[in-house]
């Protein structure tokens, strides 16, 4: 049924205003007992209003459309369409009729319904744990419908069969015609309520019904800490790009150790002098009663400026197994990479440069030992510049075309600065390593820059060597990440596979770990994510397919693109 009427006529009918044909309009209003606007979409091209009408105890869908170019000038004529009667169930907060659902059922449903099940399960789980689902409701059994639930305008319908199957789903998002991440989140919420055995949806209290929260600080805000850990930042840090705030320019003017505090006898030596005549040392509260701490200047008093401006750098090390054997020298002495299979003829200039990169196994072990301070070591930066490191292995292996490879080589040789995420990782790494060793009951040893003599154009810097008495073999590598997120489930490179969280195989971190094992010769690496609320640990074994790809692609990229760019630079 189609007919046309002006916009003001529709508005007058809905608002109950009188007209010449009052009896006719009253009869229409008596039949149109319920008129609810459920969707309004406006744009510069068109206006669409969709309503649901209860007409003679039957529900109908009514749609109004208009072209915006004639909305005002031509009176805003709308097309009014009555479709076939629609039947709609009513929803309540009761959970007694919601089918029993488990997390395994959710994984099975998403796997069988979605074309990209991994992404849907991953994003849906993140939405669920972030309390994205609200207004959760279910409807009782109805002969016309299967049992179902809804929330946040998402309506998945589940059948009563065993096991539970998804009958139909709908969402208001762009991908709502198929199973989307929002529907997956609603399924996770349903499984959560089902496993808790709740009979109704827990009530959501308003802000006036709960305790005031203005006095409670934010969990992600600034937390109290000791003065020694404070970092003084310039008012315009973007213009300075310093690694750790304002750097100290203090230096030790003498080569001998600082004198012992007890031998100075400051108070006795300057006793009787006025405050304006006494040297500054008399106002520094120097006393042998204050304990000493190590600094770059040697032992100094605890709490002094030198104690926290120039502290003695300590390499994180945690060794609960005191009877553990000494860690092996990396790369392993018996490990062989084999010659490169990339055909390439060197020029005289290139040949001399390759000769300068060549090292022996003994030299490689000395380099690893001397660069264990990593980014704080000047030699570490110099060795990395002329080599392709494992952090760039995936980007190198997925470069397409000569122009892209040449641009990548220039970008790798360009200047780089320390980002905020890198500074955060360096600051939290000792704490994260200590926590990791406690959780897994393993020993951690520092590790420097690794170079294999058979491929000296590649390099890698793991975050440490791990001793695990239950591992096969007992020694492996460690790669630590400290992202600025509340939980590791918020990391985009973590996915759900077979019901467990795992690192994406396509992410650069996975290729970085495989590159570390390729250069070192170790058989496994613990990939750890340390966040504010939790920690993620995954032991990643060698992936021979990825390692073979890295070896072939990196060799080709270095010989044909990076080598020329480095010599030209």
Short mmCIF file of N, CA and C in Angstrom, two decimals, residues 101-199:
data_model
loop_
_atom_site.label_atom_id
_atom_site.label_comp_id
_atom_site.label_asym_id
_atom_site.label_seq_id
_atom_site.Cartn_x
_atom_site.Cartn_y
_atom_site.Cartn_z
N UNK A 101 25.26 -21.52 27.74
CA UNK A 101 26.30 -21.22 26.76
C UNK A 101 27.64 -21.18 27.46
N UNK A 102 28.66 -21.74 26.84
CA UNK A 102 30.02 -21.72 27.37
C UNK A 102 30.93 -20.98 26.40
N UNK A 103 32.14 -20.72 26.87
CA UNK A 103 33.11 -20.04 26.01
C UNK A 103 33.47 -20.90 24.81
N UNK A 104 33.53 -22.22 25.02
CA UNK A 104 33.81 -23.12 23.89
C UNK A 104 32.69 -23.05 22.85
N UNK A 105 31.44 -22.89 23.32
CA UNK A 105 30.34 -22.73 22.37
C UNK A 105 30.50 -21.45 21.56
N UNK A 106 30.94 -20.38 22.22
CA UNK A 106 31.15 -19.12 21.51
C UNK A 106 32.22 -19.28 20.43
N UNK A 107 33.33 -19.93 20.79
CA UNK A 107 34.39 -20.15 19.80
C UNK A 107 33.89 -21.00 18.64
N UNK A 108 33.10 -22.03 18.94
CA UNK A 108 32.59 -22.90 17.87
C UNK A 108 31.62 -22.16 16.97
N UNK A 109 30.76 -21.33 17.56
CA UNK A 109 29.77 -20.59 16.77
C UNK A 109 30.46 -19.58 15.86
N UNK A 110 31.39 -18.83 16.43
CA UNK A 110 32.09 -17.83 15.62
C UNK A 110 32.91 -18.49 14.52
N UNK A 111 33.54 -19.63 14.85
CA UNK A 111 34.35 -20.33 13.87
C UNK A 111 33.50 -20.83 12.70
N UNK A 112 32.27 -21.26 12.99
CA UNK A 112 31.42 -21.81 11.94
C UNK A 112 30.63 -20.75 11.19
N UNK A 113 30.50 -19.55 11.76
CA UNK A 113 29.62 -18.54 11.17
C UNK A 113 30.39 -17.45 10.44
N UNK A 114 31.51 -17.02 10.98
CA UNK A 114 32.21 -15.87 10.43
C UNK A 114 33.27 -16.30 9.42
N UNK A 115 33.51 -15.44 8.43
CA UNK A 115 34.56 -15.69 7.46
C UNK A 115 35.94 -15.36 8.02
N UNK A 116 35.99 -14.50 9.01
CA UNK A 116 37.25 -14.16 9.69
C UNK A 116 37.07 -14.44 11.18
N UNK A 117 37.02 -15.70 11.59
CA UNK A 117 36.68 -16.01 12.99
C UNK A 117 37.73 -15.53 13.98
N UNK A 118 38.99 -15.56 13.60
CA UNK A 118 40.03 -15.17 14.55
C UNK A 118 39.89 -13.71 14.95
N UNK A 119 39.70 -12.84 13.97
CA UNK A 119 39.55 -11.41 14.27
C UNK A 119 38.28 -11.14 15.07
N UNK A 120 37.19 -11.83 14.73
CA UNK A 120 35.93 -11.61 15.44
C UNK A 120 36.05 -12.06 16.89
N UNK A 121 36.66 -13.22 17.14
CA UNK A 121 36.83 -13.68 18.52
C UNK A 121 37.75 -12.74 19.29
N UNK A 122 38.78 -12.27 18.64
CA UNK A 122 39.74 -11.38 19.30
C UNK A 122 39.08 -10.06 19.68
N UNK A 123 38.44 -9.39 18.73
CA UNK A 123 37.82 -8.10 19.00
C UNK A 123 36.61 -8.25 19.92
N UNK A 124 35.83 -9.32 19.72
CA UNK A 124 34.68 -9.53 20.58
C UNK A 124 35.06 -9.75 22.03
N UNK A 125 36.14 -10.49 22.26
CA UNK A 125 36.58 -10.73 23.63
C UNK A 125 37.06 -9.43 24.28
N UNK A 126 37.74 -8.58 23.52
CA UNK A 126 38.20 -7.31 24.06
C UNK A 126 37.02 -6.41 24.41
N UNK A 127 35.98 -6.40 23.57
CA UNK A 127 34.79 -5.61 23.89
C UNK A 127 34.10 -6.15 25.14
N UNK A 128 34.10 -7.46 25.29
CA UNK A 128 33.44 -8.07 26.46
C UNK A 128 34.18 -7.73 27.75
N UNK A 129 35.51 -7.90 27.76
CA UNK A 129 36.26 -7.62 28.99
C UNK A 129 36.30 -6.13 29.30
N UNK A 130 36.04 -5.30 28.31
CA UNK A 130 36.00 -3.85 28.53
C UNK A 130 34.62 -3.37 28.94
N UNK A 131 33.70 -4.30 29.25
CA UNK A 131 32.33 -3.96 29.68
C UNK A 131 31.61 -3.13 28.63
N UNK A 132 31.81 -3.51 27.37
CA UNK A 132 31.16 -2.77 26.29
C UNK A 132 29.67 -3.09 26.22
N UNK A 133 29.28 -4.30 26.63
CA UNK A 133 27.88 -4.71 26.53
C UNK A 133 27.08 -4.08 27.66
N UNK A 134 25.97 -3.46 27.32
CA UNK A 134 25.06 -2.92 28.33
C UNK A 134 23.63 -3.12 27.82
N UNK A 135 22.65 -2.85 28.69
CA UNK A 135 21.23 -3.07 28.37
C UNK A 135 20.99 -4.50 27.91
N UNK A 136 21.59 -5.45 28.61
CA UNK A 136 21.46 -6.86 28.25
C UNK A 136 20.06 -7.34 28.61
N UNK A 137 19.36 -7.98 27.66
CA UNK A 137 18.00 -8.48 27.86
C UNK A 137 17.82 -9.79 27.09
N UNK A 138 16.86 -10.58 27.54
CA UNK A 138 16.47 -11.80 26.86
C UNK A 138 14.97 -11.92 26.80
N UNK A 139 14.47 -12.77 25.88
CA UNK A 139 13.02 -12.93 25.78
C UNK A 139 12.66 -14.39 26.04
N UNK A 140 11.47 -14.65 26.64
CA UNK A 140 11.06 -16.01 26.97
C UNK A 140 10.73 -16.80 25.71
N UNK A 141 10.55 -18.13 25.84
CA UNK A 141 10.24 -18.95 24.67
C UNK A 141 8.94 -18.50 24.00
N UNK A 142 8.93 -18.51 22.68
CA UNK A 142 7.77 -18.12 21.89
C UNK A 142 7.71 -19.08 20.70
N UNK A 143 6.51 -19.63 20.38
CA UNK A 143 6.43 -20.56 19.25
C UNK A 143 6.87 -19.94 17.93
N UNK A 144 6.83 -18.62 17.83
CA UNK A 144 7.21 -17.98 16.58
C UNK A 144 8.71 -17.70 16.50
N UNK A 145 9.43 -17.79 17.66
CA UNK A 145 10.85 -17.42 17.67
C UNK A 145 11.63 -18.44 18.47
N UNK A 146 12.93 -18.49 18.18
CA UNK A 146 13.85 -19.19 19.06
C UNK A 146 14.20 -18.26 20.22
N UNK A 147 14.75 -18.86 21.25
CA UNK A 147 15.16 -18.03 22.37
C UNK A 147 16.33 -17.15 21.95
N UNK A 148 16.40 -15.94 22.54
CA UNK A 148 17.45 -15.02 22.13
C UNK A 148 17.72 -13.98 23.18
N UNK A 149 18.76 -13.20 22.95
CA UNK A 149 19.16 -12.12 23.84
C UNK A 149 19.48 -10.91 22.98
N UNK A 150 19.58 -9.76 23.64
CA UNK A 150 19.96 -8.54 22.94
C UNK A 150 20.69 -7.63 23.91
N UNK A 151 21.42 -6.71 23.36
CA UNK A 151 22.15 -5.73 24.15
C UNK A 151 22.89 -4.79 23.24
N UNK A 152 22.88 -3.53 23.58
CA UNK A 152 23.55 -2.52 22.77
C UNK A 152 23.05 -2.57 21.33
N UNK A 153 21.75 -2.80 21.14
CA UNK A 153 21.15 -2.87 19.81
C UNK A 153 21.71 -4.01 18.98
N UNK A 154 22.17 -5.07 19.62
CA UNK A 154 22.66 -6.25 18.91
C UNK A 154 21.77 -7.41 19.31
N UNK A 155 21.25 -8.18 18.36
CA UNK A 155 20.23 -9.18 18.63
C UNK A 155 20.63 -10.54 18.08
N UNK A 156 21.56 -11.26 18.69
CA UNK A 156 21.81 -12.62 18.23
C UNK A 156 20.72 -13.55 18.73
N UNK A 157 20.26 -14.46 17.90
CA UNK A 157 19.23 -15.43 18.26
C UNK A 157 19.88 -16.81 18.32
N UNK A 158 19.68 -17.51 19.40
CA UNK A 158 20.25 -18.84 19.55
C UNK A 158 19.14 -19.86 19.65
N UNK A 159 19.36 -21.01 19.07
CA UNK A 159 18.35 -22.05 19.10
C UNK A 159 18.44 -22.83 20.41
N UNK A 160 17.47 -23.69 20.64
CA UNK A 160 17.40 -24.48 21.86
C UNK A 160 18.03 -25.85 21.68
N UNK A 161 18.71 -26.07 20.57
CA UNK A 161 19.29 -27.37 20.30
C UNK A 161 20.57 -27.54 21.11
N UNK A 162 21.00 -28.79 21.19
CA UNK A 162 22.24 -29.13 21.86
C UNK A 162 23.20 -29.71 20.85
N UNK A 163 24.39 -29.15 20.65
CA UNK A 163 24.88 -27.93 21.29
C UNK A 163 24.23 -26.67 20.74
N UNK A 164 24.46 -25.57 21.45
CA UNK A 164 23.83 -24.31 21.07
C UNK A 164 24.34 -23.89 19.69
N UNK A 165 23.42 -23.41 18.85
CA UNK A 165 23.77 -22.93 17.51
C UNK A 165 23.19 -21.54 17.31
N UNK A 166 23.86 -20.75 16.53
CA UNK A 166 23.40 -19.40 16.23
C UNK A 166 22.41 -19.46 15.08
N UNK A 167 21.17 -19.05 15.33
CA UNK A 167 20.12 -19.08 14.31
C UNK A 167 20.14 -17.83 13.45
N UNK A 168 20.23 -16.65 14.06
CA UNK A 168 20.22 -15.40 13.32
C UNK A 168 20.83 -14.31 14.19
N UNK A 169 21.46 -13.35 13.59
CA UNK A 169 22.04 -12.24 14.34
C UNK A 169 21.92 -10.98 13.50
N UNK A 170 21.89 -9.85 14.19
CA UNK A 170 21.77 -8.56 13.53
C UNK A 170 22.42 -7.50 14.41
N UNK A 171 23.11 -6.57 13.77
CA UNK A 171 23.76 -5.49 14.49
C UNK A 171 23.61 -4.21 13.68
N UNK A 172 23.65 -3.08 14.37
CA UNK A 172 23.47 -1.79 13.70
C UNK A 172 24.77 -1.26 13.10
N UNK A 173 25.89 -1.98 13.25
CA UNK A 173 27.14 -1.52 12.66
C UNK A 173 27.16 -1.82 11.17
N UNK A 174 28.23 -1.43 10.51
CA UNK A 174 28.33 -1.61 9.06
C UNK A 174 28.33 -3.08 8.69
N UNK A 175 28.96 -3.91 9.51
CA UNK A 175 29.03 -5.34 9.24
C UNK A 175 27.95 -6.11 9.98
N UNK A 176 26.85 -5.44 10.30
CA UNK A 176 25.82 -6.06 11.13
C UNK A 176 24.99 -7.12 10.45
N UNK A 177 25.05 -7.24 9.13
CA UNK A 177 24.27 -8.27 8.45
C UNK A 177 24.86 -9.66 8.65
N UNK A 178 26.12 -9.74 9.03
CA UNK A 178 26.76 -11.01 9.36
C UNK A 178 27.27 -10.93 10.79
N UNK A 179 27.87 -12.01 11.25
CA UNK A 179 28.38 -12.03 12.61
C UNK A 179 29.57 -11.08 12.71
N UNK A 180 29.43 -10.04 13.55
CA UNK A 180 30.48 -9.04 13.73
C UNK A 180 31.08 -9.19 15.12
N UNK A 181 32.07 -8.34 15.41
CA UNK A 181 32.73 -8.42 16.71
C UNK A 181 31.80 -8.03 17.84
N UNK A 182 30.79 -7.18 17.57
CA UNK A 182 29.84 -6.81 18.62
C UNK A 182 28.95 -7.99 19.00
N UNK A 183 28.54 -8.77 18.02
CA UNK A 183 27.76 -9.98 18.31
C UNK A 183 28.61 -10.98 19.07
N UNK A 184 29.88 -11.10 18.68
CA UNK A 184 30.78 -11.99 19.42
C UNK A 184 30.93 -11.55 20.86
N UNK A 185 31.00 -10.24 21.10
CA UNK A 185 31.08 -9.73 22.47
C UNK A 185 29.82 -10.07 23.25
N UNK A 186 28.66 -9.98 22.59
CA UNK A 186 27.40 -10.32 23.26
C UNK A 186 27.35 -11.81 23.58
N UNK A 187 27.91 -12.65 22.72
CA UNK A 187 27.96 -14.08 23.01
C UNK A 187 28.87 -14.36 24.20
N UNK A 188 30.00 -13.66 24.27
CA UNK A 188 30.87 -13.82 25.44
C UNK A 188 30.15 -13.39 26.72
N UNK A 189 29.39 -12.30 26.66
CA UNK A 189 28.64 -11.85 27.82
C UNK A 189 27.59 -12.89 28.22
N UNK A 190 26.93 -13.49 27.23
CA UNK A 190 25.94 -14.53 27.51
C UNK A 190 26.59 -15.74 28.17
N UNK A 191 27.75 -16.14 27.67
CA UNK A 191 28.47 -17.26 28.28
C UNK A 191 28.89 -16.93 29.71
N UNK A 192 29.25 -15.68 29.95
CA UNK A 192 29.64 -15.27 31.31
C UNK A 192 28.47 -15.38 32.27
N UNK A 193 27.31 -14.85 31.89
CA UNK A 193 26.12 -14.97 32.73
C UNK A 193 25.72 -16.43 32.91
N UNK A 194 25.86 -17.22 31.85
CA UNK A 194 25.46 -18.62 31.92
C UNK A 194 26.34 -19.40 32.87
N UNK A 195 27.64 -19.16 32.84
CA UNK A 195 28.54 -19.88 33.73
C UNK A 195 28.39 -19.45 35.18
N UNK A 196 27.99 -18.19 35.41
CA UNK A 196 27.74 -17.74 36.77
C UNK A 196 26.42 -18.26 37.33
N UNK A 197 25.54 -18.73 36.46
CA UNK A 197 24.25 -19.25 36.91
C UNK A 197 23.31 -18.18 37.41
N UNK A 198 23.36 -16.98 36.86
CA UNK A 198 22.49 -15.90 37.30
C UNK A 198 21.09 -16.10 36.75
N UNK A 199 20.11 -15.70 37.55
CA UNK A 199 18.71 -15.78 37.11
C UNK A 199 18.23 -14.50 36.46
#
